[in-house]
mmCIF file of C-alpha atoms in Angstrom:
data_model
loop_
_atom_site.group_PDB
_atom_site.id
_atom_site.type_symbol
_atom_site.label_atom_id
_atom_site.label_comp_id
_atom_site.label_asym_id
_atom_site.label_seq_id
_atom_site.Cartn_x
_atom_site.Cartn_y
_atom_site.Cartn_z
ATOM 1 C CA MET G 100 17.710 -1.404 -15.296
ATOM 2 C CA ILE G 101 14.287 -0.753 -16.811
ATOM 3 C CA GLY G 102 12.240 0.938 -13.864
ATOM 4 C CA TYR G 103 9.202 2.424 -15.683
ATOM 5 C CA LEU G 104 7.269 2.092 -18.525
ATOM 6 C CA ARG G 105 4.587 3.779 -20.276
ATOM 7 C CA GLY G 106 2.380 2.847 -22.774
ATOM 8 C CA ARG G 107 -0.621 0.846 -24.511
ATOM 9 C CA LEU G 108 -1.898 -2.451 -22.794
ATOM 10 C CA LEU G 109 -1.636 -5.014 -25.419
ATOM 11 C CA GLU G 110 -2.285 -7.829 -23.612
ATOM 12 C CA LYS G 111 -3.192 -9.010 -20.132
ATOM 13 C CA HIS G 112 -3.356 -13.062 -19.282
ATOM 14 C CA PRO G 113 -2.917 -13.105 -15.519
ATOM 15 C CA PRO G 114 -0.366 -13.346 -14.618
ATOM 16 C CA SER G 115 1.014 -11.675 -17.540
ATOM 17 C CA LEU G 116 0.877 -8.836 -19.875
ATOM 18 C CA MET G 117 2.352 -6.984 -22.793
ATOM 19 C CA LEU G 118 2.789 -2.975 -22.936
ATOM 20 C CA ASP G 119 3.231 -1.438 -26.030
ATOM 21 C CA VAL G 120 5.958 1.096 -25.866
ATOM 22 C CA GLY G 121 6.604 3.418 -28.250
ATOM 23 C CA GLY G 122 6.193 0.479 -30.998
ATOM 24 C CA VAL G 123 8.354 -2.363 -28.606
ATOM 25 C CA GLY G 124 6.299 -5.112 -27.245
ATOM 26 C CA TYR G 125 7.176 -5.116 -23.158
ATOM 27 C CA GLU G 126 6.323 -8.780 -21.540
ATOM 28 C CA VAL G 127 6.079 -8.051 -17.845
ATOM 29 C CA GLU G 128 5.077 -10.594 -14.918
ATOM 30 C CA ALA G 129 2.370 -9.058 -12.324
ATOM 31 C CA SER G 130 0.861 -9.637 -9.167
ATOM 32 C CA MET G 131 -2.532 -10.083 -9.091
ATOM 33 C CA ASN G 132 -3.002 -7.318 -6.843
ATOM 34 C CA THR G 133 -1.355 -5.142 -9.888
ATOM 35 C CA PHE G 134 -4.010 -6.870 -12.458
ATOM 36 C CA TYR G 135 -6.641 -5.676 -9.954
ATOM 37 C CA ARG G 136 -5.756 -1.966 -11.138
ATOM 38 C CA LEU G 137 -5.025 -2.696 -14.638
ATOM 39 C CA PRO G 138 -7.483 -0.822 -17.292
ATOM 40 C CA GLU G 139 -8.774 -2.364 -20.321
ATOM 41 C CA VAL G 140 -7.119 -3.337 -22.795
ATOM 42 C CA GLY G 141 -6.172 -1.014 -25.508
ATOM 43 C CA GLU G 142 -5.903 1.580 -22.690
ATOM 44 C CA ASP G 143 -2.683 3.922 -21.526
ATOM 45 C CA VAL G 144 -1.485 2.293 -18.132
ATOM 46 C CA ALA G 145 2.265 3.013 -16.263
ATOM 47 C CA ILE G 146 3.980 0.600 -14.101
ATOM 48 C CA TYR G 147 7.004 0.331 -11.792
ATOM 49 C CA THR G 148 8.738 -2.561 -13.147
ATOM 50 C CA HIS G 149 12.010 -4.493 -11.575
ATOM 51 C CA LEU G 150 14.571 -6.035 -13.888
ATOM 52 C CA VAL G 151 15.665 -9.736 -13.138
ATOM 53 C CA VAL G 152 18.913 -10.803 -15.512
ATOM 54 C CA ARG G 153 19.241 -14.395 -15.793
ATOM 55 C CA GLU G 154 21.660 -16.842 -17.533
ATOM 56 C CA ASP G 155 18.569 -17.673 -19.911
ATOM 57 C CA ALA G 156 16.283 -15.008 -19.756
ATOM 58 C CA GLN G 157 15.692 -11.299 -18.772
ATOM 59 C CA LEU G 158 12.738 -10.987 -17.051
ATOM 60 C CA LEU G 159 10.516 -7.761 -15.837
ATOM 61 C CA TYR G 160 7.742 -7.834 -13.105
ATOM 62 C CA GLY G 161 5.831 -4.687 -13.005
ATOM 63 C CA PHE G 162 3.542 -3.164 -10.355
ATOM 64 C CA THR G 163 1.214 -0.322 -10.341
ATOM 65 C CA ASP G 164 2.190 0.736 -7.041
ATOM 66 C CA ARG G 165 5.845 1.878 -5.995
ATOM 67 C CA GLN G 166 5.708 0.602 -2.709
ATOM 68 C CA GLU G 167 4.475 -3.221 -4.177
ATOM 69 C CA ARG G 168 7.392 -2.584 -5.982
ATOM 70 C CA SER G 169 9.586 -1.832 -2.886
ATOM 71 C CA LEU G 170 8.183 -4.817 -0.636
ATOM 72 C CA PHE G 171 9.066 -7.373 -4.053
ATOM 73 C CA ARG G 172 12.370 -6.007 -3.963
ATOM 74 C CA GLU G 173 12.729 -6.992 -0.178
ATOM 75 C CA LEU G 174 11.117 -10.538 -0.517
ATOM 76 C CA ILE G 175 13.732 -11.649 -2.800
ATOM 77 C CA LYS G 176 16.222 -10.118 -0.231
ATOM 78 C CA THR G 177 15.185 -13.106 1.595
ATOM 79 C CA ASN G 178 17.010 -16.066 1.765
ATOM 80 C CA GLY G 179 14.992 -19.266 -0.397
ATOM 81 C CA VAL G 180 12.739 -16.566 -2.100
ATOM 82 C CA GLY G 181 12.875 -15.667 -5.515
ATOM 83 C CA PRO G 182 10.795 -13.528 -7.956
ATOM 84 C CA LYS G 183 8.136 -16.401 -8.445
ATOM 85 C CA LEU G 184 7.721 -16.653 -4.928
ATOM 86 C CA ALA G 185 7.699 -12.796 -4.598
ATOM 87 C CA LEU G 186 4.970 -12.507 -6.889
ATOM 88 C CA THR G 187 2.919 -15.181 -5.502
ATOM 89 C CA ILE G 188 3.121 -13.628 -2.033
ATOM 90 C CA LEU G 189 2.231 -10.502 -3.459
ATOM 91 C CA SER G 190 -1.252 -11.987 -5.468
ATOM 92 C CA GLY G 191 -2.334 -14.448 -2.138
ATOM 93 C CA THR G 192 -2.556 -11.228 0.057
ATOM 94 C CA SER G 193 -2.105 -7.685 -0.172
ATOM 95 C CA GLY G 194 0.894 -5.955 0.733
ATOM 96 C CA ASP G 195 -0.503 -4.648 3.945
ATOM 97 C CA ALA G 196 -2.167 -7.882 5.153
ATOM 98 C CA PHE G 197 1.554 -9.304 4.819
ATOM 99 C CA ILE G 198 3.464 -6.894 6.578
ATOM 100 C CA ARG G 199 1.027 -7.546 9.602
ATOM 101 C CA CYS G 200 1.484 -11.381 9.409
ATOM 102 C CA VAL G 201 5.464 -10.426 9.687
ATOM 103 C CA GLU G 202 4.896 -8.288 12.516
ATOM 104 C CA TYR G 203 2.257 -10.723 14.398
ATOM 105 C CA GLU G 204 4.432 -13.229 13.329
ATOM 106 C CA ASP G 205 1.500 -15.048 11.649
ATOM 107 C CA VAL G 206 3.162 -17.943 10.375
ATOM 108 C CA ALA G 207 -0.127 -20.106 9.859
ATOM 109 C CA THR G 208 -1.669 -17.790 7.536
ATOM 110 C CA LEU G 209 2.022 -17.777 5.562
ATOM 111 C CA VAL G 210 2.109 -21.432 5.258
ATOM 112 C CA LYS G 211 -1.445 -21.237 3.079
ATOM 113 C CA LEU G 212 0.069 -19.096 0.016
ATOM 114 C CA PRO G 213 1.910 -22.098 -2.239
ATOM 115 C CA GLY G 214 5.212 -22.809 -2.147
ATOM 116 C CA VAL G 215 6.003 -21.334 1.443
ATOM 117 C CA GLY G 216 6.098 -23.512 3.805
ATOM 118 C CA ARG G 217 6.834 -23.610 7.867
ATOM 119 C CA LYS G 218 10.832 -22.593 7.341
ATOM 120 C CA THR G 219 10.201 -20.251 4.888
ATOM 121 C CA ALA G 220 7.421 -18.579 7.094
ATOM 122 C CA GLU G 221 9.310 -18.232 9.626
ATOM 123 C CA ARG G 222 12.531 -17.245 7.792
ATOM 124 C CA LEU G 223 10.832 -13.987 6.206
ATOM 125 C CA ILE G 224 9.124 -13.235 9.789
ATOM 126 C CA ILE G 225 12.819 -13.678 10.912
ATOM 127 C CA GLU G 226 14.603 -11.527 8.232
ATOM 128 C CA MET G 227 12.054 -8.788 7.143
ATOM 129 C CA LYS G 228 10.570 -7.991 10.514
ATOM 130 C CA ASP G 229 13.101 -4.856 10.794
ATOM 131 C CA ARG G 230 13.102 -4.396 6.917
ATOM 132 C CA LEU G 231 9.248 -3.433 6.917
ATOM 133 C CA LYS G 232 9.514 -1.143 9.837
ATOM 134 C CA SER G 233 9.650 1.695 7.251
ATOM 135 C CA PHE G 234 6.666 0.222 5.255
ATOM 136 C CA SER G 235 4.248 0.448 8.481
ATOM 137 C CA SER G 236 5.274 3.620 9.131
ATOM 138 C CA GLN G 237 4.257 4.624 5.603
ATOM 139 C CA PRO G 238 1.005 5.724 4.230
ATOM 140 C CA SER G 239 0.256 2.689 2.072
ATOM 141 C CA GLY G 240 -0.871 2.961 -1.666
ATOM 142 C CA LEU G 241 -2.114 -0.692 -0.968
ATOM 143 C CA LYS G 242 -5.709 -1.756 0.029
ATOM 144 C CA LEU G 243 -6.378 -5.113 1.209
ATOM 145 C CA MET G 244 -8.123 -7.499 -1.247
ATOM 146 C CA ASN G 245 -11.492 -7.250 -0.348
ATOM 147 C CA ASP G 246 -10.952 -3.199 -0.840
ATOM 148 C CA VAL G 247 -9.611 -3.486 -4.199
ATOM 149 C CA PRO G 248 -12.452 -2.166 -6.585
ATOM 150 C CA LEU G 249 -12.619 -4.986 -9.453
ATOM 151 C CA PRO G 250 -12.469 -3.951 -12.871
ATOM 152 C CA LEU G 251 -15.615 -3.709 -15.166
ATOM 153 C CA ALA G 252 -15.502 -6.134 -18.081
ATOM 154 C CA GLU G 253 -17.165 -4.165 -20.993
ATOM 155 C CA SER G 254 -18.044 -7.750 -22.498
ATOM 156 C CA VAL G 255 -18.175 -11.206 -20.871
ATOM 157 C CA SER G 256 -16.035 -14.293 -22.312
ATOM 158 C CA PRO G 257 -17.551 -17.942 -22.918
ATOM 159 C CA VAL G 258 -17.352 -19.299 -19.207
ATOM 160 C CA VAL G 259 -15.060 -22.102 -20.140
ATOM 161 C CA ASP G 260 -12.360 -19.469 -21.115
ATOM 162 C CA GLU G 261 -12.862 -17.566 -18.582
ATOM 163 C CA ARG G 262 -12.745 -20.539 -16.227
ATOM 164 C CA ARG G 263 -9.951 -21.776 -17.943
ATOM 165 C CA GLU G 264 -8.211 -18.731 -17.493
ATOM 166 C CA ALA G 265 -8.284 -18.298 -13.579
ATOM 167 C CA GLU G 266 -7.108 -21.930 -13.268
ATOM 168 C CA THR G 267 -4.151 -21.306 -15.652
ATOM 169 C CA ALA G 268 -3.140 -18.073 -13.830
ATOM 170 C CA LEU G 269 -3.368 -19.614 -10.319
ATOM 171 C CA VAL G 270 -0.961 -22.589 -11.526
ATOM 172 C CA ALA G 271 1.626 -19.927 -12.797
ATOM 173 C CA LEU G 272 0.948 -18.577 -9.230
ATOM 174 C CA GLY G 273 2.516 -22.113 -7.939
ATOM 175 C CA TYR G 274 -0.959 -23.712 -6.917
ATOM 176 C CA LYS G 275 -1.367 -27.265 -8.097
ATOM 177 C CA PRO G 276 -4.144 -28.020 -11.043
ATOM 178 C CA ALA G 277 -6.307 -30.058 -8.529
ATOM 179 C CA GLN G 278 -6.329 -27.188 -6.407
ATOM 180 C CA ALA G 279 -6.696 -24.422 -9.032
ATOM 181 C CA THR G 280 -9.628 -26.391 -10.695
ATOM 182 C CA ARG G 281 -11.639 -26.923 -7.221
ATOM 183 C CA SER G 282 -10.901 -23.279 -6.673
ATOM 184 C CA VAL G 283 -12.374 -22.032 -9.637
ATOM 185 C CA GLU G 284 -15.164 -24.125 -9.559
ATOM 186 C CA GLN G 285 -15.984 -23.031 -5.863
ATOM 187 C CA ALA G 286 -15.626 -19.379 -6.981
ATOM 188 C CA SER G 287 -17.346 -19.786 -10.177
ATOM 189 C CA ARG G 288 -20.701 -20.583 -8.062
ATOM 190 C CA THR G 289 -19.849 -18.255 -5.393
ATOM 191 C CA LEU G 290 -19.937 -15.519 -7.914
ATOM 192 C CA GLY G 291 -22.219 -17.032 -10.497
ATOM 193 C CA ALA G 292 -21.839 -18.016 -14.231
ATOM 194 C CA GLU G 293 -20.903 -14.371 -15.690
ATOM 195 C CA ALA G 294 -17.945 -13.789 -13.257
ATOM 196 C CA SER G 295 -15.129 -12.922 -15.206
ATOM 197 C CA ALA G 296 -11.034 -14.725 -14.754
ATOM 198 C CA GLU G 297 -9.928 -12.177 -12.547
ATOM 199 C CA ASP G 298 -13.155 -11.997 -10.333
ATOM 200 C CA LEU G 299 -12.320 -15.915 -10.587
ATOM 201 C CA ILE G 300 -8.907 -15.281 -9.376
ATOM 202 C CA ARG G 301 -9.608 -13.028 -6.750
ATOM 203 C CA GLN G 302 -12.540 -14.885 -5.123
ATOM 204 C CA ALA G 303 -10.580 -18.150 -5.379
ATOM 205 C CA LEU G 304 -7.538 -16.368 -3.634
ATOM 206 C CA ARG G 305 -8.987 -15.059 -1.154
ATOM 207 C CA ALA G 306 -10.670 -18.468 -0.042
ATOM 208 C CA MET G 307 -7.942 -20.086 0.252
ATOM 209 C CA ILE G 308 -6.014 -17.608 2.408
ATOM 210 C CA SER G 309 -8.866 -17.289 4.525
ATOM 211 C CA PRO G 310 -9.165 -18.752 7.626
#
């Protein structure tokens, strides 16, 4: 089991990143909450990981916060929730906010996440309510999405490229292409033409989950 990686950040294209560890490049899938905490490309970073072994692939999922990884592991124990959906959930909302949804049985908020229908939301609440009690009692390293500082980009890529990257990331997280395009366009109008892809993704996700 690969549980931790420390190395140089080679690439980051949400929701994927590549880490150079001793000359070996590790491809890692990460939640957007993790992406918001990543340094610039070329800098060193340490992440906690979870390895999923399938017949056709070995997939690494990465988290800058150990508690977020623990929450990911609890999510994939739930019937009908695989790693991709778990990553989508942790991208659309913070760990703290998800825990509150389960505690208060907030089905209406959970069903706004792509891939989470009413039955899945109800199953998450039923199966995870007891398991998440230990999370509620611990000091959380996970902040609400509104409180997470956005990384400052040293240079701005062309607007079209930033918007395309944001749309691609949302589609990879499970949103429909038309919904992703519409949400990124709205986010771009809100944030301005110089917004980075990560800024656009964050704003789009916040708008789609908000009441």
